[in-house]
Every structure is written in C-alpha cells, then in structure tokens.
Amino acid sequence: VGFSFPAGPKRALLSLLLKRARIRLRGLKFKERDASEIPESDLVRIDTCWAVSAGLGAVDLIRGADFQSRHLLLALRAGEPYRVARAMALEAAQIASRGGPANKRANQVAQRAEELSQRVGHPHAIGLSIWASGVTAYLAGDWRKAGERCERAAEVLRDRCTGVPWELTIAHRFMLSALLHQGEIAEVSRLVPGLLAAALDQGNLFAATDLRTRLNLIWLAQDDPDRARAEVIEALKAWPHEGFHLQHYSSLHALVQNELYTGDVEVAWKHVEGQWAVLESSMLLRFQVLRIEANHLRARAALASAAVGGDPDRVRVAEKLAGKIEKEEMPWATPFGSLIRGAVACQRSQPEAATALLAEAIKGFEGANMHLFAAAARRRLGETIGGDEGRAQVEEADAWMANQGFKKPDLITRMLAPGY
C-alpha cells in the first residue's frame, strides 16, 4: 500500500512532527461520507495505518505516533465516520501523552470521538473512545477515573466485539497500571495470574511481556524477588532484541526495583546508568508519564547507592532529578520531588527538613490517590521522628501495606523511598 518506515528514531520523530503540523493546520473537521462512496484502496490504506499504529503504539511510541498521524489524516480526508471516530480515539491518547497543558485538548478530542462513535453505533469505535478517555485520565494522573474507564472499555470490547486481542490487552494494561498507581496491589495480584496464563496460552507476546514487566511488583509484594527477576528474564528472552522499545524500559524498571528491594544498590545504579543513554536516544522520554517515572527511578537508584557508599555526587544527581520532576508541574508527580529531597536532607544530616518534606510528600500522594507511596513516605516519616509518635506512623503504614498483601513493608519502603 505504498508505506515506508522512517529509519531511526530521529528520522521517525521528524516525520511525526511534519504530520503533526499538518494536523494542526487542517484541524479535525471532515465531510461525512458513506464507506460505499470511498474507493476501496483508500479504505485499505486507512485500515492499514490503523493496524500499524495500533501494533507499534505500545512498542515503538514514536513510529506508532507517526502512523497514527497518517491514520488520522487519511480518515479525515475520506470522511467515513466509523474510521474517523477510531482515529480520533487514538488521537486523544496521542495528545494526552504530551502531558500538562495538552490534557484539556485531549479531553475535547476524546469527547468528540465518544460522541461520534455513539452516533455511529459501532461497538469497536465505542470501546476505543471509552478507552481514549481512560488513557487521557491516566496521563493526567487521574488514576481512579482511568481505571474505571479502561475497565468499562474492556467490557464493551470483550462483550460486543470479536477479533480485538490488541484492544483488550491495551485496555487491561492501562486499567492495571492505574490500579498499581493507586496502590491497589491486592486487586492487581488477583487479576494478573489469570491474564498472564491466558496470554501465554494464546501466544500473545505483547500481553505476556507487559504483565511480566510492567506489573512485576506483585511478586515483590509476595516477597519473591527470585520469581520477579525470573519473570523479567523470561519476558526478555521472548521479546525481540533490536532497538529499545517500551518493553525494554518496563524490564529495566522492574529489574532496578527488584535490585533496590533486595539491597543490591550498586547493581541498581549501574543498571540505570548503563541503560540511560539508550533510553534517551529511544525518544521514549518525550512522553511525560514515562519521563517522570524514569527520572524518579534514576533518583531512587542514586539515593540508595549514595546511602551505602557516601558519594555526594550521587546525592546531587538525585537533587537535580527532583528539580526536573517538579518542573513538570503535575500534581501527581510533585510529591516525588518532596520524597527525593527528604532523602537528600536526611543524607545531609538535616532531620527537621527531612521531616517537613516527608509530611509534604504524604499529603501530595494522598491527594493524588497514590496510597502505596503515601504509606512508604509515612513509614520513613515515622523512622525519622522516632519515639511513640514515630512508632505509630510506622505501624499505620505497615498495617496499610499488610492489608494490600505486602509481606515485607520494610523492604518495599527501601525500594520506593531509599536513601533515608
């Protein structure tokens, strides 16, 4: 059908930026036409772009976005409403991935997609539009809405559509990730084994890899770091080695968390630093939610290493990363900055500053419905202030974690809030 893949992430990014400029210039208006009025070759081109953008969208984010932009431009030009609704759903997610100020525009496009899909009455478009609103909420840090909308999207796709394994996988991915952000580990631990068994049985490599890496925390909650590491290794064995995809980043994240949990802090630091250049060159860090998460992961490794080796340079690295996270100006991310700075203050023998920063982090995490991080920060606060009050804080944090099925709250805290 006359398509080519831009060679290399930088070429792909240039191709994407040119298409984004065209979309901004033409807008999202279209002249509605029935599919019977459109040449079959044009419909094939649109559907091919859909398939490629969907397939790449959760692997190679830049090339996936490039093909989604082609998909949208072709669908708008053709004017067939089902295909326009489908393209608008993916467009909303693509806009939201920029984060921050783009969220308002993303919500507007997601709403247009849902209104159009409901008018057309096509269940596939309806499911995708609901998913788009969930992803938009996820990328803004509204974890509760994201989980609810993605769960609803999965229900529509499962009950009213056929041949939609990718769509179901991606709906489950964001639903489970939203639960993970909220600290709902008990529910994630209940759902993942069945989904993983089904993915392996069906040969769904994408779903299996995602569950083994992105949701890897469930095995650490059970105090089974050997199983957690083995799942990542098995996922990497099956996944293609060429390039650096989202799955490679998810594997890096899982392995570093595993190393922080087990106390192998130098391995964690070397692992992050050894992969950082290739992560940056992959262009994945252009996506805000990944950029924030990766900067926090790197800061955690730096703090853990500094606490053991006493390297002030790594403390300064963590402090700089806290500043980068805070500059994102996302309410759900700002508490990470406070948590990092609290550890920096602790390592510089400033307990009063550390106490104030931990209290600030707890308030921010609770406001963002990120209860696991709130519990880890509360545990650190209790350890810092000591005495009866401190003991009460630690007991409260441990009780919350135990209720979610965490067997070793102290090790989970060492992983999430190192450096104290």
Coordinates of C-alpha atoms in Angstrom, one line a residue:
V1 CA 0.0 0.0 0.0
G2 CA 3.0 2.3 -0.5
F3 CA 4.1 2.9 3.1
S4 CA 7.7 3.2 4.4
F5 CA 9.1 3.1 7.9
P6 CA 11.3 6.1 8.8
A7 CA 14.8 4.8 9.6
G8 CA 15.9 5.5 13.2
P9 CA 14.1 7.3 16.0
K10 CA 15.3 10.8 14.9
R11 CA 14.0 10.4 11.4
A12 CA 10.8 9.0 12.7
L13 CA 10.4 12.0 15.0
L14 CA 10.9 14.4 12.1
S15 CA 8.3 12.6 10.1
L16 CA 5.9 12.7 13.0
L17 CA 6.5 16.4 13.6
L18 CA 5.7 17.2 10.0
K19 CA 2.4 15.3 10.2
R20 CA 1.5 16.9 13.5
A21 CA 2.0 20.3 11.8
R22 CA -0.4 19.3 9.0
I23 CA -3.0 18.2 11.5
R24 CA -2.8 21.5 13.4
L25 CA -3.2 23.4 10.2
R26 CA -6.2 21.5 8.8
G27 CA -8.0 20.8 12.1
L28 CA -10.4 17.9 12.8
K29 CA -13.3 18.9 10.6
F30 CA -14.4 16.4 7.9
K31 CA -17.1 15.9 5.3
E32 CA -19.1 12.8 6.3
R33 CA -19.3 10.1 3.6
D34 CA -20.6 6.6 3.5
A35 CA -18.0 3.8 3.0
S36 CA -19.6 2.9 -0.3
E37 CA -18.7 6.3 -1.7
I38 CA -15.0 5.9 -0.9
P39 CA -12.6 3.9 -3.1
E40 CA -11.6 0.6 -1.7
S41 CA -7.9 1.4 -1.9
D42 CA -8.4 4.4 0.3
L43 CA -10.2 2.3 2.9
V44 CA -7.4 -0.3 2.8
R45 CA -4.8 2.5 3.3
I46 CA -6.7 3.8 6.4
D47 CA -7.1 0.4 7.9
T48 CA -3.5 -0.5 7.3
C49 CA -2.4 2.7 9.1
W50 CA -4.7 1.8 11.9
A51 CA -3.2 -1.7 12.2
V52 CA 0.4 -0.4 12.1
S53 CA -0.3 2.4 14.5
A54 CA -2.0 0.1 16.9
G55 CA 0.7 -2.5 16.7
L56 CA 3.5 -0.1 17.2
G57 CA 1.7 2.3 19.6
A58 CA 2.7 0.3 22.7
V59 CA 6.1 -0.8 21.5
D60 CA 7.9 2.0 19.5
L61 CA 6.0 5.0 20.6
I62 CA 7.4 7.5 18.0
R63 CA 6.8 5.3 15.0
G64 CA 3.4 4.3 16.3
A65 CA 2.5 8.0 16.7
D66 CA 3.8 8.7 13.2
F67 CA 1.4 6.1 11.7
Q68 CA -1.4 7.3 13.9
S69 CA -1.0 10.7 12.4
R70 CA -1.1 9.3 8.9
H71 CA -4.2 7.3 10.0
L72 CA -6.0 10.4 11.2
L73 CA -5.2 12.5 8.2
L74 CA -6.4 9.8 5.8
A75 CA -9.5 9.1 7.8
L76 CA -10.5 12.8 7.9
R77 CA -9.9 13.1 4.2
A78 CA -12.1 10.1 3.5
G79 CA -14.8 11.1 5.9
E80 CA -16.2 7.7 6.8
P81 CA -17.5 8.2 10.4
Y82 CA -16.5 4.9 12.0
R83 CA -12.9 5.3 10.8
V84 CA -12.9 8.9 11.9
A85 CA -14.1 8.0 15.4
R86 CA -11.5 5.3 15.6
A87 CA -8.7 7.7 14.6
M88 CA -9.9 10.4 16.9
A89 CA -9.8 8.0 19.9
L90 CA -6.1 7.3 19.2
E91 CA -5.5 11.0 18.6
A92 CA -6.8 11.8 22.0
A93 CA -4.4 9.4 23.6
Q94 CA -1.6 10.8 21.5
I95 CA -2.3 14.4 22.5
A96 CA -2.5 13.4 26.2
S97 CA 0.9 11.8 26.1
R98 CA 2.5 15.2 25.9
G99 CA 1.1 15.8 29.5
G100 CA 0.4 19.0 31.3
P101 CA -1.3 21.7 29.2
A102 CA -2.3 19.2 26.5
N103 CA -4.8 17.5 28.7
K104 CA -7.7 19.9 28.1
R105 CA -7.3 19.4 24.3
A106 CA -7.0 15.7 24.7
N107 CA -10.3 15.6 26.7
Q108 CA -12.0 17.6 24.0
V109 CA -10.9 15.1 21.3
A110 CA -11.8 12.1 23.4
Q111 CA -15.3 13.5 23.9
R112 CA -15.7 14.1 20.2
A113 CA -14.6 10.6 19.5
E114 CA -17.1 9.2 22.0
E115 CA -20.0 11.4 20.7
L116 CA -19.3 10.3 17.1
S117 CA -18.9 6.6 18.0
Q118 CA -22.2 6.6 19.9
R119 CA -23.9 8.3 16.9
V120 CA -22.5 5.7 14.5
G121 CA -23.3 2.9 16.9
H122 CA -20.2 0.9 16.1
P123 CA -19.1 -1.1 19.2
H124 CA -15.5 -1.1 18.3
A125 CA -15.4 2.7 18.0
I126 CA -17.4 3.0 21.2
G127 CA -14.9 0.8 23.1
L128 CA -12.0 2.7 21.8
S129 CA -13.5 6.1 22.6
I130 CA -14.1 5.0 26.2
W131 CA -10.6 3.7 26.4
A132 CA -9.3 7.0 25.0
S133 CA -11.0 8.9 27.8
G134 CA -9.4 6.5 30.3
V135 CA -5.9 6.9 28.8
T136 CA -6.4 10.7 28.8
A137 CA -7.2 10.5 32.6
Y138 CA -4.3 8.2 33.2
L139 CA -1.8 10.5 31.5
A140 CA -3.1 13.4 33.7
G141 CA -2.7 11.3 36.8
D142 CA -6.4 10.7 37.5
W143 CA -5.9 7.1 38.3
R144 CA -9.4 6.3 39.6
K145 CA -11.1 7.6 36.5
A146 CA -8.5 5.9 34.3
G147 CA -9.1 2.6 35.9
E148 CA -12.9 2.8 35.7
R149 CA -13.0 4.0 32.1
C150 CA -10.5 1.4 30.9
E151 CA -12.4 -1.4 32.7
R152 CA -15.6 -0.2 31.0
A153 CA -13.8 -0.1 27.6
A154 CA -12.6 -3.7 28.2
E155 CA -16.2 -4.8 28.9
V156 CA -17.5 -3.3 25.7
L157 CA -14.7 -4.7 23.6
R158 CA -15.0 -8.2 25.2
D159 CA -18.8 -8.4 25.1
R160 CA -19.6 -6.6 21.9
C161 CA -16.6 -7.2 19.6
T162 CA -14.7 -10.0 18.1
G163 CA -11.0 -10.2 16.9
V164 CA -9.9 -7.5 19.3
P165 CA -7.0 -9.0 21.3
W166 CA -4.8 -5.9 21.0
E167 CA -7.6 -3.6 22.1
L168 CA -8.3 -5.8 25.1
T169 CA -4.6 -6.0 26.0
I170 CA -4.1 -2.3 25.9
A171 CA -7.3 -1.6 27.9
H172 CA -6.2 -4.1 30.6
R173 CA -2.7 -2.5 30.6
F174 CA -3.9 0.9 31.5
M175 CA -6.6 -0.4 33.9
L176 CA -4.0 -2.5 35.8
S177 CA -1.4 0.3 35.7
A178 CA -4.0 2.7 37.1
L179 CA -4.7 0.3 40.0
L180 CA -0.9 0.0 40.6
H181 CA -0.5 3.7 40.9
Q182 CA -3.3 3.8 43.5
G183 CA -1.6 1.0 45.4
E184 CA -4.3 -1.5 44.8
I185 CA -1.9 -4.4 44.8
A186 CA -4.3 -6.9 46.2
E187 CA -6.6 -6.4 43.2
V188 CA -3.7 -6.4 40.7
S189 CA -2.3 -9.6 42.2
R190 CA -5.7 -11.2 41.8
L191 CA -6.1 -10.3 38.2
V192 CA -2.6 -10.7 36.7
P193 CA -2.1 -14.5 37.1
G194 CA -5.2 -15.3 35.1
L195 CA -4.4 -12.7 32.4
L196 CA -0.8 -14.0 32.2
A197 CA -1.9 -17.6 31.9
A198 CA -4.3 -16.7 29.1
A199 CA -1.7 -14.6 27.3
L200 CA 0.8 -17.4 27.4
D201 CA -1.8 -19.9 26.3
Q202 CA -2.8 -17.7 23.3
G203 CA 0.8 -16.9 22.3
N204 CA 0.1 -13.2 23.0
L205 CA 3.7 -12.0 23.3
F206 CA 2.8 -8.3 23.9
A207 CA 0.4 -9.0 26.7
A208 CA 2.6 -11.6 28.4
T209 CA 5.7 -9.3 28.2
D210 CA 3.7 -6.4 29.7
L211 CA 2.3 -8.4 32.5
R212 CA 5.7 -9.9 33.4
T213 CA 7.5 -6.5 33.4
R214 CA 5.0 -3.6 34.0
L215 CA 3.1 -5.5 36.7
N216 CA 6.2 -7.1 38.2
L217 CA 5.6 -5.5 41.6
I218 CA 3.1 -8.2 42.5
W219 CA 5.9 -10.8 43.1
L220 CA 7.9 -8.4 45.3
A221 CA 4.7 -7.8 47.3
Q222 CA 4.8 -11.6 48.0
D223 CA 8.5 -11.3 49.0
D224 CA 9.5 -13.4 46.0
P225 CA 12.3 -11.4 44.2
D226 CA 13.6 -14.5 42.6
R227 CA 10.3 -15.0 40.8
A228 CA 10.1 -11.3 40.0
R229 CA 13.5 -11.5 38.3
A230 CA 12.8 -14.7 36.5
E231 CA 9.6 -13.3 35.0
V232 CA 11.5 -10.4 33.5
I233 CA 14.2 -12.6 32.2
E234 CA 11.7 -14.9 30.5
A235 CA 10.0 -11.8 29.0
L236 CA 13.2 -10.5 27.6
K237 CA 14.1 -13.9 26.1
A238 CA 10.9 -13.9 24.1
W239 CA 11.0 -10.2 23.1
P240 CA 13.0 -9.0 20.0
H241 CA 16.4 -7.6 20.9
E242 CA 16.6 -5.0 18.1
G243 CA 16.1 -1.4 19.2
F244 CA 14.9 -0.2 22.6
H245 CA 11.2 -0.4 23.0
L246 CA 8.7 0.4 25.7
Q247 CA 9.0 -3.3 26.8
H248 CA 12.8 -2.8 27.3
Y249 CA 12.1 0.2 29.5
S250 CA 9.5 -1.7 31.5
S251 CA 12.0 -4.5 32.0
L252 CA 14.7 -2.0 33.2
H253 CA 12.2 -0.5 35.6
A254 CA 11.2 -3.9 37.0
L255 CA 14.8 -5.1 37.4
V256 CA 16.0 -1.9 39.1
Q257 CA 13.1 -2.1 41.5
N258 CA 14.0 -5.7 42.2
E259 CA 17.6 -4.7 43.0
L260 CA 16.5 -1.9 45.3
Y261 CA 14.2 -4.4 47.1
T262 CA 17.0 -6.9 47.6
G263 CA 19.5 -4.2 48.6
D264 CA 21.8 -4.7 45.6
V265 CA 22.1 -0.9 45.3
E266 CA 25.3 -0.7 43.2
V267 CA 23.8 -3.1 40.7
A268 CA 20.7 -1.0 40.6
W269 CA 22.7 2.2 40.0
K270 CA 24.9 0.6 37.3
H271 CA 21.9 -0.9 35.6
V272 CA 20.1 2.5 35.3
E273 CA 23.3 4.4 34.2
G274 CA 24.2 1.7 31.7
Q275 CA 20.8 1.9 30.0
W276 CA 20.2 5.7 30.4
A277 CA 21.8 6.8 27.1
V278 CA 19.9 4.3 25.0
L279 CA 16.7 5.2 26.8
E280 CA 17.2 8.8 26.0
S281 CA 18.0 8.0 22.3
S282 CA 14.9 5.9 22.0
M283 CA 12.8 9.1 22.4
L284 CA 10.6 7.4 25.0
L285 CA 11.3 10.2 27.4
R286 CA 9.4 12.6 25.1
F287 CA 6.3 11.1 26.8
Q288 CA 5.7 12.9 30.1
V289 CA 4.5 10.0 32.2
L290 CA 7.5 7.9 31.2
R291 CA 9.9 10.8 31.7
I292 CA 8.6 11.4 35.3
E293 CA 8.7 7.7 36.2
A294 CA 12.2 7.2 34.7
N295 CA 13.6 10.2 36.4
H296 CA 12.2 9.0 39.7
L297 CA 13.7 5.5 39.2
R298 CA 17.1 7.0 38.5
A299 CA 16.9 9.3 41.6
R300 CA 16.0 6.2 43.7
A301 CA 19.0 4.3 42.5
A302 CA 21.2 7.3 43.1
L303 CA 20.0 7.8 46.6
A304 CA 20.2 4.1 47.5
S305 CA 23.8 4.0 46.2
A306 CA 24.8 7.2 48.0
A307 CA 23.4 6.0 51.3
V308 CA 25.7 2.9 51.1
G309 CA 28.8 4.5 49.5
G310 CA 28.5 8.0 50.8
D311 CA 29.0 9.5 47.3
P312 CA 27.9 13.2 47.4
D313 CA 27.9 13.3 43.6
R314 CA 25.0 10.8 43.5
V315 CA 23.1 12.9 46.1
R316 CA 23.5 15.9 43.8
V317 CA 22.2 13.7 40.9
A318 CA 19.1 12.9 42.9
E319 CA 18.6 16.5 43.8
K320 CA 18.8 17.6 40.2
L321 CA 16.3 14.9 39.2
A322 CA 13.9 16.1 41.9
G323 CA 14.0 19.5 40.2
K324 CA 13.3 18.0 36.8
I325 CA 10.2 16.2 38.2
E326 CA 8.9 19.3 39.9
K327 CA 9.3 21.3 36.7
E328 CA 6.7 19.0 35.1
E329 CA 4.1 20.7 37.3
M330 CA 1.9 17.6 37.5
P331 CA 0.1 17.3 40.9
W332 CA 0.7 13.5 41.0
A333 CA 4.4 13.9 40.3
T334 CA 5.3 16.8 42.6
P335 CA 5.3 14.5 45.8
F336 CA 8.2 12.5 44.2
G337 CA 10.3 15.7 44.4
S338 CA 9.5 16.1 48.1
L339 CA 10.3 12.4 48.8
I340 CA 13.6 12.7 47.0
R341 CA 14.5 15.9 48.7
G342 CA 13.6 14.4 52.0
A343 CA 16.2 11.7 51.5
V344 CA 18.8 14.3 50.3
A345 CA 18.1 16.2 53.6
C346 CA 18.5 13.1 55.6
Q347 CA 21.8 12.2 54.0
R348 CA 23.0 15.8 54.7
S349 CA 22.0 15.3 58.4
Q350 CA 19.1 17.7 58.3
P351 CA 16.3 15.7 60.1
E352 CA 14.0 18.7 60.5
A353 CA 14.0 19.4 56.8
A354 CA 13.5 15.7 56.0
T355 CA 10.5 15.6 58.4
A356 CA 8.8 18.6 56.7
L357 CA 9.5 17.2 53.2
L358 CA 8.1 13.8 54.1
A359 CA 4.9 15.3 55.6
E360 CA 4.6 17.3 52.3
A361 CA 5.1 14.1 50.3
I362 CA 2.5 12.2 52.2
K363 CA -0.1 15.0 51.7
G364 CA 0.7 15.1 48.0
F365 CA 0.5 11.3 47.5
E366 CA -2.8 11.1 49.4
G367 CA -4.2 13.9 47.3
A368 CA -3.3 12.1 44.1
N369 CA -4.7 8.7 45.4
M370 CA -1.2 7.2 45.4
H371 CA -1.6 5.3 48.6
L372 CA 1.3 3.0 48.4
F373 CA 3.8 5.8 48.0
A374 CA 2.0 7.6 50.8
A375 CA 2.5 4.6 53.0
A376 CA 6.2 4.4 52.2
A377 CA 6.6 8.1 52.9
R378 CA 4.7 7.7 56.2
R379 CA 7.0 4.8 57.2
R380 CA 10.0 6.9 56.5
L381 CA 8.5 9.8 58.5
G382 CA 8.0 7.5 61.5
E383 CA 11.6 6.3 61.3
T384 CA 12.8 9.9 61.1
I385 CA 10.9 11.3 64.0
G386 CA 11.2 8.2 66.3
G387 CA 9.6 7.8 69.7
D388 CA 6.0 6.9 70.3
E389 CA 4.7 9.2 67.5
G390 CA 7.2 7.7 65.0
R391 CA 6.3 4.2 66.0
A392 CA 2.6 4.9 65.5
Q393 CA 3.4 6.2 61.9
V394 CA 5.3 3.1 61.1
E395 CA 2.6 0.8 62.4
E396 CA -0.1 2.7 60.4
A397 CA 2.0 2.3 57.2
D398 CA 2.7 -1.4 57.9
A399 CA -1.0 -2.1 58.6
W400 CA -2.0 -0.5 55.2
M401 CA 0.6 -2.4 53.3
A402 CA -0.3 -5.7 55.1
N403 CA -3.9 -5.1 54.1
Q404 CA -2.8 -5.0 50.5
G405 CA -0.8 -8.2 50.8
F406 CA 2.7 -6.8 51.2
K407 CA 4.7 -9.3 53.3
K408 CA 7.8 -7.1 53.9
P409 CA 6.8 -3.4 54.3
D410 CA 10.3 -2.5 55.3
L411 CA 11.8 -3.9 52.0
I412 CA 9.0 -2.3 49.9
T413 CA 9.8 1.0 51.6
R414 CA 13.5 0.5 50.9
M415 CA 12.6 0.1 47.2
L416 CA 10.2 3.0 47.0
A417 CA 11.8 5.5 49.3
P418 CA 15.5 4.7 49.5
G419 CA 18.3 7.0 50.9
Y420 CA 16.9 7.5 54.4

